[in-house]
Amino acid sequence: MRYFDIDLNLTKEDILLRRTVREFAQKVMRPVSREIDGMTAEQAVADDSPLWDFMKQAYELDLHKILLPAYYGGEGLSPLQVHLVLEEMGWGSLGLALQMTVVCFPFYLACMTGDDELIDTFVKPFCECRDGSIRGCWGITEPDHGSDVIAVGEDYFSSSKMRGNTQARLDGNEWVISGQKSAWVSGGTVATHCLLHVQIDSSKGFAGNGICIVPLDRRGVTKGKPLEKIGQRDLNQGELYFDEVRIPKGWMLADPDFYVPFLDMILASANLCMASWSTGLARAAFEEALTYSKQRIQGGRPLIEHYAMKQRIFDLFARTESCRAISRAAINLNFKLSPPHVEYSLWAKTQCTEMAFRNTHEAIQIWGGNGLTREYILEKLFRDARATLIEDGNNETLARHGGHILGEKYPRKPI
Ligand SMILES: Cc1cc2nc3c(=O)[nH]c(=O)nc-3n(C[C@H](O)[C@H](O)[C@H](O)COP(=O)(O)OP(=O)(O)OC[C@H]3O[C@@H](n4cnc5c(N)ncnc54)[C@H](O)[C@@H]3O)c2cc1C
């Protein structure tokens, strides 16, 4: 389906970029993601998995560095262009889109420090990588701490009773890291580097955390088995274990003094990505429903010609456009601002994931029994969308965090 874009100011470059990624999403991401979806979690990351060829092709298209500035060798895309790319990838497969974006996380954050050593050691090799051999992941949640780790506004966040599962101590010029991250680290089982949250000063709870880069070939690192789950099965996940792992002092990107602002930057970016992918997912469900409603005959005519169906199809369209409007507005704001207004990223993530989920749910209803069979993609879109309500912070926790920011930020009395 040729999709109209409400923004009449897209440049030729924007349109060409979108066309390239759309083609990749249609011809590569969709078929690969469905193939992996049908495999076990172990098979999905085995040497003969189609994941590897997908990654190689995505790196060749430079999709691994779309968030990185041109100055350091990244793509240097405008916020709108980032949105265009992420939406198309989300249409192709939310799981693979996430896999391809999380690979840049440690390097993206290293760029924000502007530290020459980190740029030379980590960012430049990543940007030059064309074969998919350098892959990042993000380890923030822990076996004992899911929502806790982003609950900045809650009193317990800074409580000494909050003992993290991953500790770091300074020993001369090195950090020594021990502990473990949750089974949910996206891309963790195939990653070569981790953007790792560690507790440095436990007397401050999670406010005493730091964020570092750990190459996962360091002595003392081990990985868990890939996790089996119902949605985003094309995105592998697994634990990371650290046993007295040593890294140079300079690889700590943020210590407790800068932890919360850094956490906010990460949350702002991660949530914008999730909102943009969800727009693609919402669109995919809308397109499936529209196409089916024109093909399926009931009462002697196509479903779309029935009055009640027209309204339902319009609602799917409306939610898709709302997702796009919200996620573009938020990306346009927060990819230009430092520090970002995190509440707008939280707004975009919570709203877009809810609307995308609603679209997949409603599209299945429009497809009737056919929507439930594994023969068609809709049931996968539905399972993938369900996971988005939980990942990158479940929506209730993100909403509470947003409420906390609003309470802190805005004056008691309107001016
Ligand atoms: C597909 C996917 C990808 C992910 N990728 C990553 C990744 O790359 N890296 C990573 O580190 N983690 C990742 N995660 C983990 C994810 O961030 C967590 O699952 C999420 O933050 C929620 O934590 P939890 O699952 O432990 O749920 P919990 O925090 O245990 O929450 C369970 C329920 O309790 C509620 N709840 C929690 N706290 C409170 C409270 N204070 N008051 C009231 N209600 C509360 C929640 O709203 C929720 O409904 C991923 C998860 C998924 C599903």
CSV table of C-alpha atoms and ligand atoms in Angstrom, one decimal:
chain,number,residue,atom,x,y,z
A,1,MET,CA,0.0,0.0,0.0
A,2,ARG,CA,1.3,3.4,-0.9
A,3,TYR,CA,1.2,5.5,2.3
A,4,PHE,CA,0.4,9.2,2.2
A,5,ASP,CA,2.6,11.3,4.5
A,6,ILE,CA,0.9,14.2,6.3
A,7,ASP,CA,4.2,16.1,6.2
A,8,LEU,CA,4.4,17.8,2.8
A,9,ASN,CA,7.9,19.1,3.6
A,10,LEU,CA,9.7,15.9,3.3
A,11,THR,CA,12.8,16.4,1.1
A,12,LYS,CA,13.9,14.2,-1.7
A,13,GLU,CA,16.6,12.9,0.6
A,14,ASP,CA,14.0,12.0,3.3
A,15,ILE,CA,11.9,10.2,0.7
A,16,LEU,CA,14.8,8.3,-0.7
A,17,LEU,CA,16.0,7.3,2.7
A,18,ARG,CA,12.5,6.1,3.7
A,19,ARG,CA,12.1,4.2,0.4
A,20,THR,CA,15.4,2.4,1.0
A,21,VAL,CA,14.5,1.3,4.5
A,22,ARG,CA,11.0,0.4,3.5
A,23,GLU,CA,12.3,-1.9,0.8
A,24,PHE,CA,14.7,-3.5,3.3
A,25,ALA,CA,11.8,-3.9,5.8
A,26,GLN,CA,9.6,-5.6,3.2
A,27,LYS,CA,12.1,-7.8,1.5
A,28,VAL,CA,14.4,-8.7,4.3
A,29,MET,CA,13.0,-7.9,7.8
A,30,ARG,CA,9.5,-9.3,7.3
A,31,PRO,CA,10.5,-12.7,6.0
A,32,VAL,CA,13.5,-13.1,8.3
A,33,SER,CA,11.5,-12.1,11.4
A,34,ARG,CA,8.8,-14.6,10.6
A,35,GLU,CA,11.3,-17.4,10.1
A,36,ILE,CA,13.0,-16.6,13.4
A,37,ASP,CA,9.6,-16.3,15.1
A,38,GLY,CA,9.0,-20.0,14.3
A,39,MET,CA,12.3,-21.1,15.8
A,40,THR,CA,13.3,-21.9,19.3
A,41,ALA,CA,15.2,-19.2,21.2
A,42,GLU,CA,18.4,-21.3,20.9
A,43,GLN,CA,17.9,-21.8,17.1
A,44,ALA,CA,17.3,-18.1,16.7
A,45,VAL,CA,20.9,-17.3,17.7
A,46,ALA,CA,22.6,-20.4,16.4
A,47,ASP,CA,25.4,-20.0,13.7
A,48,ASP,CA,23.0,-21.0,10.9
A,49,SER,CA,20.2,-18.6,12.0
A,50,PRO,CA,19.0,-16.1,9.3
A,51,LEU,CA,19.7,-13.5,12.1
A,52,TRP,CA,23.3,-13.2,11.0
A,53,ASP,CA,22.7,-12.5,7.4
A,54,PHE,CA,20.0,-10.0,8.4
A,55,MET,CA,22.5,-8.2,10.7
A,56,LYS,CA,25.2,-8.1,8.0
A,57,GLN,CA,22.8,-6.6,5.5
A,58,ALA,CA,21.5,-4.0,8.0
A,59,TYR,CA,25.1,-3.0,8.9
A,60,GLU,CA,25.9,-2.7,5.2
A,61,LEU,CA,23.0,-0.2,5.0
A,62,ASP,CA,24.4,1.7,8.0
A,63,LEU,CA,21.3,1.0,10.0
A,64,HIS,CA,23.4,0.3,13.1
A,65,LYS,CA,24.5,3.9,13.4
A,66,ILE,CA,21.4,6.0,12.6
A,67,LEU,CA,21.5,7.6,16.1
A,68,LEU,CA,25.1,8.5,15.9
A,69,PRO,CA,26.4,12.0,14.9
A,70,ALA,CA,28.3,12.4,11.6
A,71,TYR,CA,31.1,14.0,13.5
A,72,TYR,CA,32.1,10.6,15.0
A,73,GLY,CA,31.3,8.6,11.9
A,74,GLY,CA,27.6,8.1,12.5
A,75,GLU,CA,24.8,8.8,10.0
A,76,GLY,CA,24.1,12.3,11.2
A,77,LEU,CA,20.4,12.0,10.4
A,78,SER,CA,17.9,14.7,11.3
A,79,PRO,CA,15.4,13.8,14.0
A,80,LEU,CA,12.7,13.5,11.3
A,81,GLN,CA,14.9,11.1,9.3
A,82,VAL,CA,15.6,9.0,12.4
A,83,HIS,CA,11.9,8.8,12.8
A,84,LEU,CA,11.3,7.8,9.2
A,85,VAL,CA,13.9,5.0,9.5
A,86,LEU,CA,12.6,3.7,12.8
A,87,GLU,CA,9.0,3.7,11.7
A,88,GLU,CA,9.8,1.6,8.6
A,89,MET,CA,11.9,-0.8,10.7
A,90,GLY,CA,9.1,-1.1,13.2
A,91,TRP,CA,6.8,-2.0,10.3
A,92,GLY,CA,9.2,-4.7,9.2
A,93,SER,CA,9.6,-6.2,12.7
A,94,LEU,CA,9.6,-4.6,16.1
A,95,GLY,CA,12.0,-7.2,17.4
A,96,LEU,CA,14.6,-6.9,14.7
A,97,ALA,CA,14.3,-3.1,14.7
A,98,LEU,CA,15.1,-3.2,18.4
A,99,GLN,CA,18.0,-5.6,17.9
A,100,MET,CA,19.4,-3.3,15.2
A,101,THR,CA,19.1,-0.2,17.4
A,102,VAL,CA,20.3,-1.6,20.7
A,103,VAL,CA,23.5,-2.5,19.0
A,104,CYS,CA,24.5,1.1,19.0
A,105,PHE,CA,23.5,1.9,22.7
A,106,PRO,CA,26.9,1.7,24.3
A,107,PHE,CA,28.4,3.7,21.5
A,108,TYR,CA,25.6,6.3,21.3
A,109,LEU,CA,26.1,7.0,25.0
A,110,ALA,CA,29.9,7.2,24.6
A,111,CYS,CA,29.3,9.9,22.0
A,112,MET,CA,27.5,12.0,24.6
A,113,THR,CA,30.6,12.1,26.8
A,114,GLY,CA,32.7,13.6,24.0
A,115,ASP,CA,35.6,11.8,25.6
A,116,ASP,CA,38.4,11.3,23.0
A,117,GLU,CA,39.6,8.0,24.4
A,118,LEU,CA,36.1,6.5,24.5
A,119,ILE,CA,35.4,7.7,20.9
A,120,ASP,CA,38.6,6.2,19.6
A,121,THR,CA,38.3,2.9,21.5
A,122,PHE,CA,34.6,2.3,21.0
A,123,VAL,CA,32.7,4.6,18.8
A,124,LYS,CA,35.0,4.8,15.7
A,125,PRO,CA,35.4,1.0,15.3
A,126,PHE,CA,31.7,0.6,15.7
A,127,CYS,CA,30.9,3.2,13.1
A,128,GLU,CA,33.4,1.6,10.7
A,129,CYS,CA,32.0,-1.9,11.3
A,130,ARG,CA,30.2,-3.2,8.2
A,131,ASP,CA,29.9,-6.9,8.9
A,132,GLY,CA,27.9,-6.8,12.1
A,133,SER,CA,30.7,-8.0,14.3
A,134,ILE,CA,30.5,-5.2,16.9
A,135,ARG,CA,27.1,-5.4,18.7
A,136,GLY,CA,26.0,-3.5,21.8
A,137,CYS,CA,23.3,-4.2,24.3
A,138,TRP,CA,21.9,-2.4,27.4
A,139,GLY,CA,22.0,-4.0,30.8
A,140,ILE,CA,19.9,-2.0,33.3
A,141,THR,CA,17.3,-4.4,34.8
A,142,GLU,CA,18.3,-7.1,37.3
A,143,PRO,CA,16.8,-10.3,38.6
A,144,ASP,CA,15.6,-8.4,41.7
A,145,HIS,CA,14.9,-5.0,40.1
A,146,GLY,CA,12.7,-4.2,37.1
A,147,SER,CA,10.6,-1.1,37.6
A,148,ASP,CA,12.8,-0.1,40.6
A,149,VAL,CA,15.7,0.9,38.4
A,150,ILE,CA,13.8,3.8,36.7
A,151,ALA,CA,11.7,4.8,39.6
A,152,VAL,CA,13.7,8.0,40.1
A,153,GLY,CA,10.8,9.9,41.8
A,154,GLU,CA,10.2,7.2,44.5
A,155,ASP,CA,11.7,7.6,47.9
A,156,TYR,CA,13.1,4.0,47.7
A,157,PHE,CA,15.2,4.8,44.6
A,158,SER,CA,17.7,6.6,46.8
A,159,SER,CA,17.4,4.3,49.8
A,160,SER,CA,20.4,2.4,51.2
A,161,LYS,CA,18.0,-0.6,51.3
A,162,MET,CA,18.0,-0.8,47.5
A,163,ARG,CA,20.9,-3.1,47.0
A,164,GLY,CA,21.6,-3.7,43.3
A,165,ASN,CA,22.5,-7.1,41.9
A,166,THR,CA,25.5,-5.6,40.0
A,167,GLN,CA,28.2,-3.9,42.1
A,168,ALA,CA,31.3,-2.0,41.0
A,169,ARG,CA,34.2,-1.0,43.2
A,170,LEU,CA,37.3,1.0,42.3
A,171,ASP,CA,40.6,-0.8,42.6
A,172,GLY,CA,43.5,1.6,41.6
A,173,ASN,CA,42.8,2.6,38.0
A,174,GLU,CA,40.3,-0.1,37.4
A,175,TRP,CA,36.6,-0.8,38.2
A,176,VAL,CA,35.9,-4.3,39.3
A,177,ILE,CA,32.4,-5.5,38.5
A,178,SER,CA,30.5,-8.4,40.0
A,179,GLY,CA,26.9,-9.5,39.8
A,180,GLN,CA,24.3,-10.1,37.2
A,181,LYS,CA,21.7,-8.5,34.9
A,182,SER,CA,18.2,-9.8,34.2
A,183,ALA,CA,17.2,-12.4,31.6
A,184,TRP,CA,15.7,-9.5,29.6
A,185,VAL,CA,18.9,-7.9,28.2
A,186,SER,CA,17.9,-7.4,24.5
A,187,GLY,CA,20.4,-8.7,22.1
A,188,GLY,CA,22.5,-9.8,25.2
A,189,THR,CA,23.1,-13.3,24.0
A,190,VAL,CA,24.8,-12.1,20.8
A,191,ALA,CA,26.3,-8.8,22.1
A,192,THR,CA,30.0,-7.9,22.1
A,193,HIS,CA,29.6,-4.8,24.3
A,194,CYS,CA,27.3,-3.8,27.1
A,195,LEU,CA,26.1,-0.4,28.3
A,196,LEU,CA,26.0,-1.6,31.9
A,197,HIS,CA,24.4,0.0,35.0
A,198,VAL,CA,26.3,-0.8,38.1
A,199,GLN,CA,25.9,0.2,41.8
A,200,ILE,CA,28.9,2.1,43.0
A,201,ASP,CA,27.7,3.7,46.3
A,202,SER,CA,25.0,1.5,47.8
A,203,SER,CA,24.4,4.0,50.6
A,204,LYS,CA,22.5,6.1,48.0
A,205,GLY,CA,20.5,3.2,46.6
A,206,PHE,CA,20.2,3.4,42.8
A,207,ALA,CA,21.1,7.1,43.0
A,208,GLY,CA,24.5,5.7,43.8
A,209,ASN,CA,24.7,3.9,40.4
A,210,GLY,CA,27.1,4.4,37.5
A,211,ILE,CA,27.0,3.5,33.8
A,212,CYS,CA,30.0,2.0,32.0
A,213,ILE,CA,30.9,0.2,28.8
A,214,VAL,CA,32.0,-3.4,29.2
A,215,PRO,CA,33.3,-5.4,26.3
A,216,LEU,CA,31.8,-8.8,26.8
A,217,ASP,CA,35.0,-10.7,26.0
A,218,ARG,CA,36.5,-9.5,29.3
A,219,ARG,CA,37.6,-12.2,31.7
A,220,GLY,CA,34.8,-13.0,34.1
A,221,VAL,CA,31.8,-12.3,31.8
A,222,THR,CA,29.4,-15.2,31.0
A,223,LYS,CA,26.0,-15.2,29.4
A,224,GLY,CA,22.7,-17.0,30.1
A,225,LYS,CA,20.7,-19.0,27.7
A,226,PRO,CA,18.4,-17.2,25.2
A,227,LEU,CA,14.9,-16.7,26.7
A,228,GLU,CA,11.7,-18.2,25.3
A,229,LYS,CA,8.8,-15.7,25.2
A,230,ILE,CA,5.5,-15.1,23.4
A,231,GLY,CA,6.3,-11.8,21.6
A,232,GLN,CA,9.3,-10.4,19.7
A,233,ARG,CA,10.7,-13.9,19.4
A,234,ASP,CA,13.0,-12.5,16.7
A,235,LEU,CA,14.7,-10.5,19.4
A,236,ASN,CA,17.0,-12.6,21.6
A,237,GLN,CA,17.4,-12.0,25.3
A,238,GLY,CA,19.5,-13.4,28.1
A,239,GLU,CA,21.3,-12.8,31.4
A,240,LEU,CA,24.8,-11.4,31.7
A,241,TYR,CA,27.0,-12.5,34.6
A,242,PHE,CA,30.0,-10.6,35.9
A,243,ASP,CA,32.6,-12.2,38.1
A,244,GLU,CA,35.3,-9.7,39.2
A,245,VAL,CA,35.3,-8.2,35.7
A,246,ARG,CA,37.9,-5.5,35.4
A,247,ILE,CA,37.6,-2.4,33.1
A,248,PRO,CA,39.8,0.8,33.0
A,249,LYS,CA,38.6,3.6,35.2
A,250,GLY,CA,37.8,5.8,32.1
A,251,TRP,CA,35.2,3.4,30.8
A,252,MET,CA,32.7,4.6,33.5
A,253,LEU,CA,30.7,7.1,31.4
A,254,ALA,CA,28.7,8.4,34.4
A,255,ASP,CA,29.4,8.1,38.1
A,256,PRO,CA,26.8,8.7,40.8
A,257,ASP,CA,27.0,12.5,40.4
A,258,PHE,CA,25.9,12.3,36.8
A,259,TYR,CA,23.8,9.1,37.0
A,260,VAL,CA,20.3,10.5,37.1
A,261,PRO,CA,20.8,13.0,34.2
A,262,PHE,CA,22.4,10.1,32.2
A,263,LEU,CA,19.6,7.8,33.0
A,264,ASP,CA,17.1,10.4,31.9
A,265,MET,CA,19.0,10.8,28.6
A,266,ILE,CA,18.9,7.0,28.0
A,267,LEU,CA,15.2,6.8,28.9
A,268,ALA,CA,14.4,9.7,26.7
A,269,SER,CA,16.1,8.1,23.7
A,270,ALA,CA,15.0,4.5,24.3
A,271,ASN,CA,11.4,5.6,24.7
A,272,LEU,CA,11.5,7.7,21.5
A,273,CYS,CA,12.7,4.7,19.6
A,274,MET,CA,9.9,2.5,21.0
A,275,ALA,CA,7.3,5.1,20.1
A,276,SER,CA,8.6,5.3,16.5
A,277,TRP,CA,8.8,1.5,16.1
A,278,SER,CA,5.3,1.3,17.5
A,279,THR,CA,4.1,3.7,14.8
A,280,GLY,CA,5.3,1.3,12.2
A,281,LEU,CA,3.6,-1.6,14.0
A,282,ALA,CA,0.3,0.3,14.3
A,283,ARG,CA,0.6,1.0,10.6
A,284,ALA,CA,1.3,-2.6,9.8
A,285,ALA,CA,-1.9,-3.7,11.6
A,286,PHE,CA,-4.0,-1.0,10.0
A,287,GLU,CA,-2.8,-2.0,6.5
A,288,GLU,CA,-3.6,-5.7,7.2
A,289,ALA,CA,-7.1,-4.8,8.4
A,290,LEU,CA,-7.8,-2.5,5.4
A,291,THR,CA,-6.6,-5.0,2.9
A,292,TYR,CA,-8.6,-7.8,4.4
A,293,SER,CA,-11.7,-5.7,4.7
A,294,LYS,CA,-11.6,-5.2,0.9
A,295,GLN,CA,-11.1,-8.9,0.2
A,296,ARG,CA,-13.4,-10.7,2.6
A,297,ILE,CA,-17.0,-10.9,1.5
A,298,GLN,CA,-19.7,-11.2,4.0
A,299,GLY,CA,-23.4,-10.3,3.5
A,300,GLY,CA,-22.7,-10.4,-0.2
A,301,ARG,CA,-20.2,-7.6,-0.3
A,302,PRO,CA,-16.7,-6.7,1.0
A,303,LEU,CA,-16.5,-6.0,4.7
A,304,ILE,CA,-15.4,-2.4,4.0
A,305,GLU,CA,-18.7,-1.7,2.4
A,306,HIS,CA,-20.6,-2.3,5.6
A,307,TYR,CA,-21.2,0.8,7.6
A,308,ALA,CA,-19.9,-0.5,10.9
A,309,MET,CA,-16.6,-1.7,9.3
A,310,LYS,CA,-15.9,1.7,7.8
A,311,GLN,CA,-15.9,3.2,11.2
A,312,ARG,CA,-13.6,0.5,12.6
A,313,ILE,CA,-11.1,0.9,9.7
A,314,PHE,CA,-11.1,4.7,10.3
A,315,ASP,CA,-10.3,4.2,13.9
A,316,LEU,CA,-7.3,2.1,13.0
A,317,PHE,CA,-6.1,4.9,10.6
A,318,ALA,CA,-6.7,7.5,13.3
A,319,ARG,CA,-4.6,5.7,15.8
A,320,THR,CA,-1.8,5.2,13.3
A,321,GLU,CA,-1.7,8.9,12.4
A,322,SER,CA,-1.9,9.8,16.1
A,323,CYS,CA,1.1,7.5,16.8
A,324,ARG,CA,3.0,9.2,14.0
A,325,ALA,CA,2.1,12.7,15.1
A,326,ILE,CA,3.1,12.1,18.7
A,327,SER,CA,6.3,10.2,18.1
A,328,ARG,CA,7.5,12.6,15.5
A,329,ALA,CA,6.8,15.6,17.7
A,330,ALA,CA,8.6,14.0,20.6
A,331,ILE,CA,11.6,12.9,18.6
A,332,ASN,CA,11.8,16.4,17.0
A,333,LEU,CA,11.9,17.9,20.5
A,334,ASN,CA,14.2,15.6,22.4
A,335,PHE,CA,16.7,14.7,19.7
A,336,LYS,CA,17.4,18.5,19.5
A,337,LEU,CA,17.5,19.3,23.2
A,338,SER,CA,20.1,18.5,25.8
A,339,PRO,CA,19.0,17.8,28.5
A,340,PRO,CA,15.8,16.4,27.0
A,341,HIS,CA,12.3,16.9,28.3
A,342,VAL,CA,11.9,13.3,29.4
A,343,GLU,CA,8.1,13.6,30.0
A,344,TYR,CA,7.6,14.0,26.2
A,345,SER,CA,9.4,10.8,25.5
A,346,LEU,CA,7.4,9.0,28.2
A,347,TRP,CA,4.2,10.5,26.7
A,348,ALA,CA,5.2,9.2,23.2
A,349,LYS,CA,6.2,5.7,24.4
A,350,THR,CA,3.2,5.1,26.6
A,351,GLN,CA,0.6,6.4,24.0
A,352,CYS,CA,2.1,4.9,20.9
A,353,THR,CA,2.6,1.4,22.4
A,354,GLU,CA,-1.0,1.5,23.8
A,355,MET,CA,-2.4,2.5,20.4
A,356,ALA,CA,-0.3,0.0,18.4
A,357,PHE,CA,-1.4,-2.8,20.7
A,358,ARG,CA,-5.0,-1.6,20.3
A,359,ASN,CA,-4.5,-1.7,16.5
A,360,THR,CA,-3.2,-5.2,16.4
A,361,HIS,CA,-6.0,-6.3,18.7
A,362,GLU,CA,-8.6,-4.7,16.6
A,363,ALA,CA,-7.1,-5.9,13.3
A,364,ILE,CA,-7.3,-9.5,14.5
A,365,GLN,CA,-10.9,-8.9,15.4
A,366,ILE,CA,-11.5,-7.7,11.8
A,367,TRP,CA,-9.7,-10.7,10.4
A,368,GLY,CA,-11.9,-13.0,12.5
A,369,GLY,CA,-10.6,-16.6,12.9
A,370,ASN,CA,-8.0,-16.0,10.2
A,371,GLY,CA,-6.4,-13.4,12.4
A,372,LEU,CA,-5.6,-16.1,15.0
A,373,THR,CA,-3.8,-18.5,12.7
A,374,ARG,CA,0.0,-18.6,12.4
A,375,GLU,CA,-0.4,-18.6,8.6
A,376,TYR,CA,-0.7,-14.8,8.6
A,377,ILE,CA,1.4,-12.1,10.2
A,378,LEU,CA,-1.3,-10.5,12.4
A,379,GLU,CA,-1.0,-12.8,15.4
A,380,LYS,CA,2.7,-12.1,15.4
A,381,LEU,CA,2.1,-8.3,15.3
A,382,PHE,CA,-0.3,-8.8,18.2
A,383,ARG,CA,2.3,-10.7,20.3
A,384,ASP,CA,5.0,-8.2,19.4
A,385,ALA,CA,2.8,-5.3,20.4
A,386,ARG,CA,2.0,-6.9,23.7
A,387,ALA,CA,5.6,-6.9,24.8
A,388,THR,CA,6.0,-3.1,24.1
A,389,LEU,CA,3.7,-2.3,27.0
A,390,ILE,CA,6.3,-3.8,29.3
A,391,GLU,CA,9.7,-3.2,27.7
A,392,ASP,CA,11.8,-0.1,28.2
A,393,GLY,CA,9.9,0.3,31.4
A,394,ASN,CA,6.3,-0.8,31.8
A,395,ASN,CA,3.8,1.8,30.9
A,396,GLU,CA,2.5,2.3,34.5
A,397,THR,CA,6.0,2.9,35.9
A,398,LEU,CA,6.8,5.3,33.0
A,399,ALA,CA,3.6,7.2,33.7
A,400,ARG,CA,4.5,7.5,37.4
A,401,HIS,CA,8.0,8.7,36.4
A,402,GLY,CA,6.4,11.3,34.1
A,403,GLY,CA,4.0,12.4,36.9
A,404,HIS,CA,7.0,12.9,39.2
A,405,ILE,CA,8.8,15.0,36.6
A,406,LEU,CA,5.7,17.2,36.1
A,407,GLY,CA,5.3,17.6,39.8
A,408,GLU,CA,9.0,18.7,40.2
A,409,LYS,CA,9.2,20.8,37.1
A,410,TYR,CA,6.2,23.0,36.9
A,411,PRO,CA,5.3,25.9,39.2
A,412,ARG,CA,2.7,25.3,41.9
A,413,LYS,CA,0.6,28.2,40.6
A,414,PRO,CA,0.0,28.9,36.9
A,415,ILE,CA,1.9,32.1,35.9
B,1,LIG,C1,10.8,-7.4,25.2
B,1,LIG,C2,11.5,-6.9,26.3
B,1,LIG,C3,12.8,-6.3,26.1
B,1,LIG,C4,13.5,-5.8,27.2
B,1,LIG,N1,14.8,-5.3,27.0
B,1,LIG,C5,15.6,-5.0,28.0
B,1,LIG,C6,17.0,-4.6,27.8
B,1,LIG,O1,17.4,-4.4,26.7
B,1,LIG,N2,17.7,-4.4,28.9
B,1,LIG,C7,17.2,-4.5,30.2
B,1,LIG,O2,18.0,-4.3,31.1
B,1,LIG,N3,15.9,-4.9,30.4
B,1,LIG,C8,15.1,-5.1,29.4
B,1,LIG,N4,13.8,-5.5,29.6
B,1,LIG,C9,13.3,-5.5,30.9
B,1,LIG,C10,12.2,-4.4,31.1
B,1,LIG,O3,12.8,-3.2,31.2
B,1,LIG,C11,11.4,-4.8,32.4
B,1,LIG,O4,10.7,-6.0,32.1
B,1,LIG,C12,10.5,-3.7,32.8
B,1,LIG,O5,11.2,-2.6,33.2
B,1,LIG,C13,9.5,-4.2,33.9
B,1,LIG,O6,10.2,-4.8,34.9
B,1,LIG,P1,9.7,-6.2,35.5
B,1,LIG,O7,9.4,-7.1,34.3
B,1,LIG,O8,10.7,-6.7,36.5
B,1,LIG,O9,8.3,-6.0,36.2
B,1,LIG,P2,8.1,-5.4,37.7
B,1,LIG,O10,8.9,-4.2,37.9
B,1,LIG,O11,8.3,-6.5,38.6
B,1,LIG,O12,6.6,-5.0,37.6
B,1,LIG,C14,5.5,-5.9,37.7
B,1,LIG,C15,4.2,-5.2,37.9
B,1,LIG,O13,4.2,-4.5,39.1
B,1,LIG,C16,4.0,-3.1,38.9
B,1,LIG,N5,4.8,-2.3,39.8
B,1,LIG,C17,6.1,-2.3,39.8
B,1,LIG,N6,6.6,-1.4,40.7
B,1,LIG,C18,5.4,-0.8,41.3
B,1,LIG,C19,5.2,0.3,42.2
B,1,LIG,N7,6.2,0.9,42.8
B,1,LIG,N8,3.9,0.6,42.5
B,1,LIG,C20,2.9,0.0,41.8
B,1,LIG,N9,3.1,-1.0,40.9
B,1,LIG,C21,4.3,-1.3,40.6
B,1,LIG,C22,4.3,-2.8,37.4
B,1,LIG,O14,3.5,-1.8,36.8
B,1,LIG,C23,4.0,-4.2,36.8
B,1,LIG,O15,2.6,-4.2,36.4
B,1,LIG,C24,13.0,-5.9,28.5
B,1,LIG,C25,11.7,-6.4,28.7
B,1,LIG,C26,11.0,-6.9,27.6
B,1,LIG,C27,9.6,-7.5,27.9
